[in-house]
Coordinates of C-alpha atoms in Angstrom, one line a residue:
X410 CA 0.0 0.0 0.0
X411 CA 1.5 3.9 -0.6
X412 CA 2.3 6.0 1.8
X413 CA 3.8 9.0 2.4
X414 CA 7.2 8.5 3.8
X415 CA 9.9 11.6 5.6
X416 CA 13.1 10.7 3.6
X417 CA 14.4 14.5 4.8
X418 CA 15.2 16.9 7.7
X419 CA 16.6 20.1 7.7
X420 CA 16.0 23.2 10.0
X421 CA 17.8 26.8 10.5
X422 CA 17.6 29.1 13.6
X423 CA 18.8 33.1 13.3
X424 CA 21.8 33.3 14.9
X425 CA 20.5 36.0 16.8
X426 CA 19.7 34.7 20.6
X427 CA 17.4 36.5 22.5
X428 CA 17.6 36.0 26.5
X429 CA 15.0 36.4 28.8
X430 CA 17.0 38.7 30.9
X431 CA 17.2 41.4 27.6
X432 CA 13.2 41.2 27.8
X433 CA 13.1 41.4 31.0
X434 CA 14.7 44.8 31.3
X435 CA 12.7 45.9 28.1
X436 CA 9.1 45.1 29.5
X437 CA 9.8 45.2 33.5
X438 CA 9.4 41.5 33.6
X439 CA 11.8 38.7 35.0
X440 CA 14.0 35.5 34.0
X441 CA 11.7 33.4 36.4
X442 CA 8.4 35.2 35.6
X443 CA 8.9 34.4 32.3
X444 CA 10.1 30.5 32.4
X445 CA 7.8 29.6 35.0
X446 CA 4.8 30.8 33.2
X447 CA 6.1 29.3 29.4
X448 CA 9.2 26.9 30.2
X449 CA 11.3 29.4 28.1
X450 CA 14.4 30.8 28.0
X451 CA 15.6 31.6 25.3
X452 CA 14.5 32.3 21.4
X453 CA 16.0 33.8 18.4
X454 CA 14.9 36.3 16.5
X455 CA 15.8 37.1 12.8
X456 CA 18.6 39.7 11.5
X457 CA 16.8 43.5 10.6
X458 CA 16.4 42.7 6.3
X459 CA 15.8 38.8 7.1
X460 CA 12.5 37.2 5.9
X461 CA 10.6 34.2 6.4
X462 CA 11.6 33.5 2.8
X463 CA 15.1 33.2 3.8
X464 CA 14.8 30.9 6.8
X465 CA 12.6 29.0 4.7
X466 CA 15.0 28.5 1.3
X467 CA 18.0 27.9 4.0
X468 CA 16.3 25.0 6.0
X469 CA 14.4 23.6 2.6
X470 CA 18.3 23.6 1.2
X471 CA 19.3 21.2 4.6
X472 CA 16.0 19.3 3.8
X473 CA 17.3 18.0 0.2
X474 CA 20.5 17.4 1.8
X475 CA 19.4 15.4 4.3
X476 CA 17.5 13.5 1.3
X477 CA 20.4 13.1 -1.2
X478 CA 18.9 15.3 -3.0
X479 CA 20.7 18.8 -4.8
X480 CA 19.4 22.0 -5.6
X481 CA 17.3 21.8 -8.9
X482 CA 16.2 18.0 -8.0
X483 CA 13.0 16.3 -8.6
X484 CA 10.9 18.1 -6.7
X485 CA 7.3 18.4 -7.7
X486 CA 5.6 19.8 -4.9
X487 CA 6.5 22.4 -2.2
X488 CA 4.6 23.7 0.5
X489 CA 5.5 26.5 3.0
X490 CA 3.2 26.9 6.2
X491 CA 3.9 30.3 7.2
X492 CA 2.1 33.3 9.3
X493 CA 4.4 35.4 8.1
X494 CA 4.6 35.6 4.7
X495 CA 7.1 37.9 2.7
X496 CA 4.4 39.8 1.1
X497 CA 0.3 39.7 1.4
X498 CA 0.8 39.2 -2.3
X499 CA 2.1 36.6 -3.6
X500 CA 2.6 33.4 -2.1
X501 CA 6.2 32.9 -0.4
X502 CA 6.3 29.4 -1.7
X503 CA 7.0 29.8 -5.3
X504 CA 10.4 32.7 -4.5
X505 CA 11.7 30.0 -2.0
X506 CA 11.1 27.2 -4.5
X507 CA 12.9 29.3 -7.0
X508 CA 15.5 29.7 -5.1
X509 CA 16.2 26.2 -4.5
X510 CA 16.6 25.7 -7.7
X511 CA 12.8 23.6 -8.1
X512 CA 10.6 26.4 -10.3
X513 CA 8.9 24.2 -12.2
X514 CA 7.6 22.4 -8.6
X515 CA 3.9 23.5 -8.4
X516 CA 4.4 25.6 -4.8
X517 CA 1.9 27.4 -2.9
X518 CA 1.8 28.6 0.6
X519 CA -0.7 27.2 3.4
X520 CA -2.1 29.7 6.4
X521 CA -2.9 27.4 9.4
X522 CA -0.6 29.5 12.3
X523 CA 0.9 26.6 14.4
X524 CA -1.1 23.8 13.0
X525 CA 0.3 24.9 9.6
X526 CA 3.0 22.3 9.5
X527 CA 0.9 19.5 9.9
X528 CA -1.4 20.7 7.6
X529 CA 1.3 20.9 5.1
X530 CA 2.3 18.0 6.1
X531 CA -1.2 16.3 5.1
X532 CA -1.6 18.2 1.8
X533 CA 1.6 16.7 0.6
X534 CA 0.9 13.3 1.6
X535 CA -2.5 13.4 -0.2
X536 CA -0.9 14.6 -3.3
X537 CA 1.9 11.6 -3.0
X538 CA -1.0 9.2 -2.2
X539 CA -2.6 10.2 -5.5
X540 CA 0.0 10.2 -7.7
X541 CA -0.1 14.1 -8.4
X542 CA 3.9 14.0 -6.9
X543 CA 6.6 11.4 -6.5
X544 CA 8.4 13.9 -4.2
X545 CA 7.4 16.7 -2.1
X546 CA 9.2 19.2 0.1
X547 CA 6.8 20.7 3.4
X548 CA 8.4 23.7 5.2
X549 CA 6.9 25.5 8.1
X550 CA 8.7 29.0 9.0
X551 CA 8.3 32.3 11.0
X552 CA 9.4 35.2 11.6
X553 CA 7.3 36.2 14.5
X554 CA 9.4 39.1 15.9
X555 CA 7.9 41.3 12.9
X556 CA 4.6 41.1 13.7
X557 CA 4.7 41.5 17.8
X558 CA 3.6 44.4 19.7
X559 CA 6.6 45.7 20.8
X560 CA 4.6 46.8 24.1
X561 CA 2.9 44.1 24.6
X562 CA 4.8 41.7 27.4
X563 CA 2.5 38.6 27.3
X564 CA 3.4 37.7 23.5
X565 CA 6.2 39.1 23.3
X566 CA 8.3 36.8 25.0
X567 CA 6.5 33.9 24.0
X568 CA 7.5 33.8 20.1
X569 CA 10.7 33.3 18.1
X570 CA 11.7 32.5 14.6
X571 CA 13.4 30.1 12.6
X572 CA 12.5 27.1 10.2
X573 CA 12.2 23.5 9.5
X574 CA 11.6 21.7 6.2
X575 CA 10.9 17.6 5.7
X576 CA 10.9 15.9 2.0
X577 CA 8.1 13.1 1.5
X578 CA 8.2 10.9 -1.0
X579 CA 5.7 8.5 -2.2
X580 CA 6.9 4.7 -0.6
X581 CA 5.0 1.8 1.0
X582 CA 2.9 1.8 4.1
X583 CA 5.6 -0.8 5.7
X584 CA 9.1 0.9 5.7
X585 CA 10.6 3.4 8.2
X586 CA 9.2 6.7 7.7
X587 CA 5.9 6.1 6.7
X588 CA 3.1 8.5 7.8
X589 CA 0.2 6.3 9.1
X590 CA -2.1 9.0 9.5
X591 CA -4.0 12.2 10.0
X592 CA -6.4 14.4 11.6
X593 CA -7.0 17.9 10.9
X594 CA -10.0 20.1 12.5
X595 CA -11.0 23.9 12.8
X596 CA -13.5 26.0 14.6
X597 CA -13.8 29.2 13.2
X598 CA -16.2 30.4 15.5
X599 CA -13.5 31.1 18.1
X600 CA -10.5 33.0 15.2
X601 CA -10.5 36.1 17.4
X602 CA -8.4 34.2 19.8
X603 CA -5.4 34.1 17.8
X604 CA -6.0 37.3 15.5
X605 CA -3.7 40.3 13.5
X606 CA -6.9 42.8 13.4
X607 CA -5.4 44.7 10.5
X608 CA -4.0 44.3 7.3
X609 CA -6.7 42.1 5.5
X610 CA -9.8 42.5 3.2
X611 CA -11.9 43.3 6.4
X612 CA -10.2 46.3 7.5
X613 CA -9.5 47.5 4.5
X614 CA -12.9 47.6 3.0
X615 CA -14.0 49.9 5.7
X616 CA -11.4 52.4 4.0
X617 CA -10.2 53.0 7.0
X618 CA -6.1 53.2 8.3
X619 CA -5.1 50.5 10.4
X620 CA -4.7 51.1 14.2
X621 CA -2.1 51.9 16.1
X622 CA -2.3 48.4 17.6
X623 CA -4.0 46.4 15.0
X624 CA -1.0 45.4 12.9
X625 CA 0.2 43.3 15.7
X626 CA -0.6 39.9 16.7
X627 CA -3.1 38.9 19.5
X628 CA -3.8 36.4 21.4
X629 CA -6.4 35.8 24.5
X630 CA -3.8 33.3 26.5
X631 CA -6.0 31.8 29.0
X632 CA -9.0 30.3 26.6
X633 CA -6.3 29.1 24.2
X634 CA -4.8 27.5 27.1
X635 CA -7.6 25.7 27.7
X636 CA -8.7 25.4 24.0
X637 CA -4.9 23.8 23.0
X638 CA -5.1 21.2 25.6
X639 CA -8.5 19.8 24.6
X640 CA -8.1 20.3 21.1
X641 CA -4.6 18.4 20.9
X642 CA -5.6 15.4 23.0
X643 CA -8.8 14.9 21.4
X644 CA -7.2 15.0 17.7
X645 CA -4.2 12.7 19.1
X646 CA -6.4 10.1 20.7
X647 CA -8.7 10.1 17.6
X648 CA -5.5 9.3 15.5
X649 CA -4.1 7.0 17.5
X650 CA -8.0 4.8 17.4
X651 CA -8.2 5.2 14.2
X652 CA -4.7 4.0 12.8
X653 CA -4.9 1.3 15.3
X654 CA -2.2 2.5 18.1
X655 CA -2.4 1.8 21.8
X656 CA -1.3 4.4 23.8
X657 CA 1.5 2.5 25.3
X658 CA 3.1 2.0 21.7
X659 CA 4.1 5.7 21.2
X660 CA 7.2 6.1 21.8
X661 CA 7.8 10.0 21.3
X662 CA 4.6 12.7 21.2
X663 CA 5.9 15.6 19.3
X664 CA 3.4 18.8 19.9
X665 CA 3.7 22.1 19.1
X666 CA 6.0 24.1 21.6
X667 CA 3.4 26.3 22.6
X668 CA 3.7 26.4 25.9
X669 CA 5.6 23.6 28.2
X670 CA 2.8 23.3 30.6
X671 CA 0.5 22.7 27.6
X672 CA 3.0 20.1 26.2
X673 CA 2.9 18.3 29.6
X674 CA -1.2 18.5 30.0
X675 CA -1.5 17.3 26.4
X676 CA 0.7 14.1 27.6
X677 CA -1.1 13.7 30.6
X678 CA -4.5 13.9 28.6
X679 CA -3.3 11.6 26.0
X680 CA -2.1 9.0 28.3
X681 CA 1.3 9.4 27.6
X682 CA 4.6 9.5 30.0
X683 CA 5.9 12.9 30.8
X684 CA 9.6 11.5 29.8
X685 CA 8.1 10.5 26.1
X686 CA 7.2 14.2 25.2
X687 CA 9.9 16.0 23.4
X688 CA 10.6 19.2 24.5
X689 CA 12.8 22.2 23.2
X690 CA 10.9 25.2 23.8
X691 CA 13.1 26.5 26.6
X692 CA 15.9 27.4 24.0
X693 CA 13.6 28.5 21.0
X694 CA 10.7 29.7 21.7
X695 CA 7.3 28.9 20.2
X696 CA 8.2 29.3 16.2
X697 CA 4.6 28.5 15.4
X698 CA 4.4 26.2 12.1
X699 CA 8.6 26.1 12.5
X700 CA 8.0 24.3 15.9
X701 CA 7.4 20.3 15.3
X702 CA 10.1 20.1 12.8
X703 CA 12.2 22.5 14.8
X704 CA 12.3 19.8 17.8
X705 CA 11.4 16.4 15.5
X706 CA 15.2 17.6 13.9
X707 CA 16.9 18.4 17.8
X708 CA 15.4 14.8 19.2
X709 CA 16.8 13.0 15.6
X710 CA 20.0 14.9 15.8
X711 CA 20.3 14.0 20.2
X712 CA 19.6 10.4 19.3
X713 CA 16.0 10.5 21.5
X714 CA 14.1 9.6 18.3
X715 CA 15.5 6.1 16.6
X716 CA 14.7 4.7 13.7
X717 CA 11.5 2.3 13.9
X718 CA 10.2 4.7 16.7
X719 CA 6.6 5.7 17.0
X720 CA 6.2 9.3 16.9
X721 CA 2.7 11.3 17.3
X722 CA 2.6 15.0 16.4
X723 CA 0.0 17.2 17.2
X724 CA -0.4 21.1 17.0
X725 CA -3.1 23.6 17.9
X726 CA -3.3 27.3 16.1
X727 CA -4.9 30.9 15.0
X728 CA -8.0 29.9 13.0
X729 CA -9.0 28.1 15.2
X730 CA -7.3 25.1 13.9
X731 CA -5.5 21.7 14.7
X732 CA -4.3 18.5 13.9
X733 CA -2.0 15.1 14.4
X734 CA -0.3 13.2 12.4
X735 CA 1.3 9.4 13.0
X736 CA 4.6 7.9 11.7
X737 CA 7.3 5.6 12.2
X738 CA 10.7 7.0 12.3
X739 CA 13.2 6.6 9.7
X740 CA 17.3 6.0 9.4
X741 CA 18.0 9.6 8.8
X742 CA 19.9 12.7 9.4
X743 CA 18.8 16.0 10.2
X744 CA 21.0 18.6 8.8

């Protein structure tokens, strides 16, 4: 049977580190206010004149590397997840696919915030699954310091930036790498949670300026607290029922790095061991979409994930959306 299978891994971070103690002076805040309440400590945030194009073509370079594969290969398919975009208009995808040296790969960007890389993820699989690609490459990057209030302490020192691409190819159900599984959701009823008022077709057919405040990004932290944790462990365990997984068979759960007391209630929800959910948010932040492949490529690279592992993903974002995704770990390399 086909399958979607990762033959690829590559990721980039700005150099740039950003320490809690430099926010802390900035926004009257401190180290331990701001690890106990999000587990972090660090993040980075891109170079003034960086995009999310450029984090993106860097880490989709590492990806083909990681594959075998060169600039200008075989690519028929890439996908960016991005909430940050190079310009409203056009896509990112096709300039970063360029780039890389794959413009005749049909590319298009996807907008799901943090969920975005699973979603990707799913979209290319479907297209290997029907035939439409033989290979794909999924990217998820952010560059998150552009669009935070610069006064506002709560989000502020929540986000970072940074990159993280995967190539699919279309395989068999029954060798390493193989993605078992899906499950996406939304709720739009509740997109106000995770919102940048300004900028779009809403606010600009009122022919009004954008605020002073509307530009940035929002976020009411409590109810997505709450939203994440439900929303995650009730996509997960549906996965895992449905592609015929007992709990006790995961090896790794991989969620977004929202939050690390979310990552730890999600475990707890799911049924999972604390010691089985990888975590790196402490030293990057949460890169929305960049996240799961941000910390999939640090637990390959520290040996925690082995090949013929068990890994379940899961993310929660802006939209409201979500969504999991199951597969077996393959013999690779992360570059």
């Amino acid at each position: 049977m086909p399958a979607a299978v990762l033959g690829g891994l590559g990721t980039y971070l700005p150099p740039r580190r950003v320490s809690n103690e430099e926010l802390a002076d900035r926004f009257d805040t401190s180290d331990e206010w701001i690890r106990t309440r999000t587990g972090i400590r660090q993040r980075r945030w891109a170079d003034t004149g960086q995009s999310t194009g450029d984090l993106a073509t860097e880490a989709g370079h590492r990806a083909l590397k990681s594959a075998g594969l060169d600039l200008g290969a075989d690519v028929d398919l890439v996908v960016l997840a991005t909430t940050t975009p190079d310009h409203p208009c056009p896509a990112t995808a096709p300039d970063v696919a360029a780039r890389l040296g794959l413009s005749r790969a049909a590319a298009y960007d996807i907008s799901a915030v943090c969920s975005g890389f699973v979603y990707a993820l799913e979209v290319a699989s479907n297209a290997l699954l029907a035939g439409r690609a033989q290979t794909a490459l999924v990217i998820g990057a952010e560059t998150y310091s552009t669009i935070l209030n610069p006064q506002d302490r709560t989000t502020s020192v929540i986000f970072g930036d940074g990159a993280g691409a995967a190539v699919l190819r279309r395989g068999e159900a029954d060798e390493p790498g193989a993605f078992a599984g899906f499950d996406l959701g939304s709720d739009g009823n509740d997109k106000d949670l995770i919102c940048i008022p300004d900028g779009g077709s809403r606010q600009r057919a009122t022919h009004q300026e954008p605020g002073d405040d509307g530009r940035y990004f929002t976020m009411q932290g409590k109810k997505v607290f709450a939203s994440a944790v439900r929303r995650m462990s009730e996509s997960s365990a549906a996965l895992l029922d449905r592609v015929g997984w007992p709990v006790d068979s995961v090896d790794h759960l991989v969620g977004h790095q929202a939050n690390v007391r979310i990552l730890r209630a999600v475990a707890e929800q799911i049924g999972i061991e604390a010691a089985r959910a990888v975590i790196n948010i402490d030293r990057v932040g949460n890169t929305s979409a960049a996240s799961i492949p941000l910390a999939l490529a640090e637990a390959s690279s520290a040996g925690t994930v082995a090949p013929g592992d068990r890994v379940l993903l899961t993310a929660f974002g802006g939209g409201l959306t979500w969504g999991s995704a199951a597969l077996t770990w393959p013999d690779i390399t992360a570059c």
